[in-house]
């Protein structure tokens, strides 16, 4: 009887220690400033790190919806900024600006894929740029278009796979760019006082987010 009781107590101690170990691992995997979301709809967990805390919730929901049964970590969210340009010799006045395609995913780029417990070191620089475009170059400033926006990983950058204790066996690194498109009308004023009507289209870089997807790959 005493032996059975001792075995029961020993088993309980082992279970308690195992539980504490798992909780410790879970705590280590999340930094103090991170945020966590869980989508019950498609069984996806999202971790938002401190450099991406201001990412709109709609983007978080979109990425989660596109990647069911995964663990997503959003590590960076960067907005484009307007260029500060010198004054033009020819004044350009915009009288009408119309957004024909509100903020949308312009491109989603693959960076690297790393297996569980592995590390990958970049041997060639990885760089992607979303540039502004406008029919008349002198309309960029009055249209308040942003500069081009670039995400770059330098040679030597390291990428890690899911930890050994993870239920996922692969981690993909990706970068997603956002833009908006539109049209405009206006006129140019020449130094002679003459005016010339103009119209055209533009693409405005908005922002990008860098994120990872942990998944099970057969």
Coordinates of C-alpha atoms in Angstrom, one line a residue:
X1 CA 0.0 0.0 0.0
X2 CA 2.8 2.4 1.0
X3 CA 4.6 1.5 -2.2
X4 CA 1.6 2.3 -4.3
X5 CA 1.2 5.6 -2.5
X6 CA 4.8 6.5 -3.1
X7 CA 4.5 5.7 -6.8
X8 CA 1.4 7.9 -7.0
X9 CA 3.2 10.8 -5.3
X10 CA 6.2 10.3 -7.6
X11 CA 4.0 10.4 -10.7
X12 CA 2.2 13.6 -9.5
X13 CA 5.6 15.2 -9.0
X14 CA 6.7 14.3 -12.5
X15 CA 3.5 15.7 -14.0
X16 CA 3.8 18.9 -12.1
X17 CA 7.5 19.4 -13.2
X18 CA 6.5 18.7 -16.8
X19 CA 3.7 21.2 -16.6
X20 CA 6.1 23.9 -15.2
X21 CA 8.6 23.2 -17.9
X22 CA 6.0 23.6 -20.7
X23 CA 4.7 26.8 -19.1
X24 CA 8.3 28.1 -18.9
X25 CA 8.9 27.4 -22.6
X26 CA 5.7 29.1 -23.5
X27 CA 6.6 32.2 -21.5
X28 CA 10.1 32.3 -23.1
X29 CA 8.6 32.2 -26.6
X30 CA 6.7 35.4 -26.0
X31 CA 8.4 38.7 -25.2
X32 CA 6.9 41.1 -22.6
X33 CA 5.7 43.6 -25.2
X34 CA 4.2 41.1 -27.7
X35 CA 0.5 40.8 -28.3
X36 CA -1.3 37.5 -29.0
X37 CA -4.4 36.8 -30.9
X38 CA -6.1 33.4 -31.6
X39 CA -8.6 32.9 -34.4
X40 CA -11.1 30.2 -33.4
X41 CA -12.5 30.2 -37.0
X42 CA -9.4 28.7 -38.6
X43 CA -7.2 27.6 -35.6
X44 CA -4.5 30.2 -36.2
X45 CA -2.4 31.9 -33.5
X46 CA -0.9 35.4 -34.2
X47 CA 2.0 37.0 -32.3
X48 CA 2.6 40.7 -32.9
X49 CA 6.0 41.8 -31.8
X50 CA 6.8 45.3 -30.5
X51 CA 7.9 46.7 -34.0
X52 CA 4.5 45.8 -35.4
X53 CA 2.2 46.7 -32.6
X54 CA 0.5 49.5 -34.6
X55 CA -0.4 47.2 -37.5
X56 CA -4.2 47.6 -38.3
X57 CA -6.3 44.7 -37.0
X58 CA -7.8 44.2 -40.5
X59 CA -4.3 43.2 -41.7
X60 CA -3.9 40.7 -38.8
X61 CA -7.3 39.2 -39.6
X62 CA -6.5 39.0 -43.3
X63 CA -3.1 37.1 -42.8
X64 CA -4.7 34.8 -40.2
X65 CA -7.6 34.0 -42.6
X66 CA -5.2 33.2 -45.4
X67 CA -3.1 30.8 -43.3
X68 CA -5.3 28.3 -41.3
X69 CA -3.8 26.0 -38.7
X70 CA -0.6 27.9 -38.4
X71 CA 1.4 30.2 -36.0
X72 CA 2.0 33.6 -37.5
X73 CA 4.5 36.1 -36.0
X74 CA 4.4 39.7 -37.3
X75 CA 7.8 41.2 -36.5
X76 CA 7.7 44.5 -38.4
X77 CA 5.2 47.1 -39.8
X78 CA 6.6 50.1 -41.6
X79 CA 4.8 53.0 -43.2
X80 CA 6.1 55.0 -46.2
X81 CA 6.7 58.7 -45.8
X82 CA 6.2 61.6 -48.2
X83 CA 9.2 63.1 -49.9
X84 CA 10.2 66.6 -49.1
X85 CA 10.9 68.1 -52.5
X86 CA 12.2 71.5 -53.6
X87 CA 9.8 73.9 -55.2
X88 CA 9.2 73.4 -58.9
X89 CA 9.9 76.2 -61.4
X90 CA 6.5 75.3 -63.0
X91 CA 3.7 75.3 -60.5
X92 CA 1.4 72.3 -60.6
X93 CA -2.0 72.5 -59.1
X94 CA -4.2 69.5 -58.4
X95 CA -7.9 70.2 -58.5
X96 CA -9.3 66.7 -58.2
X97 CA -7.8 63.5 -56.7
X98 CA -9.7 60.3 -56.7
X99 CA -8.7 57.0 -55.0
X100 CA -9.8 54.3 -57.5
X101 CA -8.4 51.4 -55.5
X102 CA -8.1 51.9 -51.7
X103 CA -5.3 50.4 -49.7
X104 CA -4.7 46.8 -50.9
X105 CA -2.0 44.1 -50.9
X106 CA 0.2 45.0 -53.8
X107 CA 2.6 42.1 -53.4
X108 CA 3.5 39.3 -50.9
X109 CA 7.1 38.1 -51.2
X110 CA 8.7 34.9 -50.0
X111 CA 12.0 35.4 -48.2
X112 CA 13.1 32.0 -46.8
X113 CA 11.8 28.7 -45.3
X114 CA 13.6 27.1 -42.4
X115 CA 13.0 23.6 -40.9
X116 CA 12.3 22.9 -37.2
X117 CA 15.5 23.4 -35.1
X118 CA 17.5 24.7 -38.0
X119 CA 19.1 28.1 -38.8
X120 CA 19.6 29.6 -42.2
X121 CA 22.1 32.4 -43.0
X122 CA 21.5 34.7 -46.0
X123 CA 24.4 34.6 -48.5
X124 CA 23.0 37.1 -51.0
X125 CA 21.2 40.3 -50.1
X126 CA 17.4 40.1 -50.3
X127 CA 15.7 43.4 -51.2
X128 CA 12.2 44.4 -52.5
X129 CA 11.0 47.9 -53.2
X130 CA 7.5 49.3 -53.9
X131 CA 7.9 52.5 -55.9
X132 CA 5.5 55.3 -56.5
X133 CA 4.3 56.0 -60.0
X134 CA 2.6 59.0 -61.5
X135 CA 1.8 60.2 -65.0
X136 CA 3.4 63.6 -64.5
X137 CA 6.5 63.6 -62.2
X138 CA 5.8 67.2 -61.0
X139 CA 2.4 66.1 -59.7
X140 CA 4.0 63.9 -57.0
X141 CA 4.3 66.6 -54.4
X142 CA 0.9 68.2 -54.8
X143 CA -0.7 64.8 -54.8
X144 CA 1.2 64.1 -51.5
X145 CA 2.5 60.7 -52.7
X146 CA 4.9 58.8 -50.5
X147 CA 8.5 57.9 -51.4
X148 CA 9.3 54.4 -52.5
X149 CA 9.5 52.0 -49.6
X150 CA 12.1 49.2 -49.3
X151 CA 12.5 46.1 -47.1
X152 CA 16.0 44.7 -47.1
X153 CA 17.8 41.7 -45.4
X154 CA 21.6 42.0 -45.6
X155 CA 24.1 39.3 -46.2
X156 CA 24.6 37.4 -42.9
X157 CA 21.0 37.8 -41.7
X158 CA 20.0 34.7 -39.9
X159 CA 16.6 33.0 -40.0
X160 CA 15.5 30.3 -37.5
X161 CA 13.0 27.6 -37.7
X162 CA 10.4 26.6 -35.1
X163 CA 12.0 25.4 -31.8
X164 CA 12.4 21.7 -31.2
X165 CA 9.4 21.6 -28.8
X166 CA 7.1 23.2 -31.4
X167 CA 4.2 21.2 -33.0
X168 CA 5.1 22.9 -36.3
X169 CA 8.0 21.7 -38.5
X170 CA 8.5 24.6 -40.9
X171 CA 8.8 28.4 -40.7
X172 CA 8.3 30.7 -43.8
X173 CA 9.5 34.3 -43.7
X174 CA 7.5 36.7 -45.9
X175 CA 7.1 40.5 -46.6
X176 CA 3.8 42.1 -47.6
X177 CA 3.5 45.5 -49.4
X178 CA 0.5 47.7 -49.5
X179 CA -0.4 50.5 -52.0
X180 CA -3.3 52.6 -53.2
X181 CA -4.1 53.7 -56.8
X182 CA -5.9 56.7 -58.1
X183 CA -6.5 59.3 -60.7
X184 CA -6.1 63.1 -60.7
X185 CA -6.9 66.3 -62.7
X186 CA -5.2 69.7 -62.5
X187 CA -3.2 72.2 -64.4
X188 CA 0.4 73.6 -64.7
X189 CA 1.2 77.3 -64.5
X190 CA 4.0 78.4 -66.7
X191 CA 6.2 81.4 -65.9
X192 CA 4.6 83.1 -68.9
X193 CA 1.2 82.9 -67.1
X194 CA -0.1 80.3 -69.5
X195 CA -1.9 77.2 -68.0
X196 CA -2.0 73.7 -69.3
X197 CA -4.6 71.1 -68.1
X198 CA -3.3 67.8 -67.0
X199 CA -4.8 64.4 -65.9
X200 CA -3.3 61.0 -65.1
X201 CA -3.0 58.1 -62.7
X202 CA -0.8 57.3 -59.7
X203 CA 0.2 54.5 -57.4
X204 CA 1.1 55.5 -53.8
X205 CA 3.2 53.1 -51.7
X206 CA 1.7 52.9 -48.2
X207 CA 3.5 50.4 -46.0
X208 CA 4.9 46.9 -45.5
X209 CA 4.8 44.2 -42.9
X210 CA 7.3 41.4 -42.3
X211 CA 6.0 38.2 -40.8
X212 CA 6.5 34.5 -40.4
X213 CA 4.2 31.5 -40.7
X214 CA 4.9 28.3 -38.7
X215 CA 3.1 25.3 -40.3
X216 CA 3.2 21.5 -40.6
X217 CA 4.7 20.4 -43.9
X218 CA 4.5 16.7 -44.9

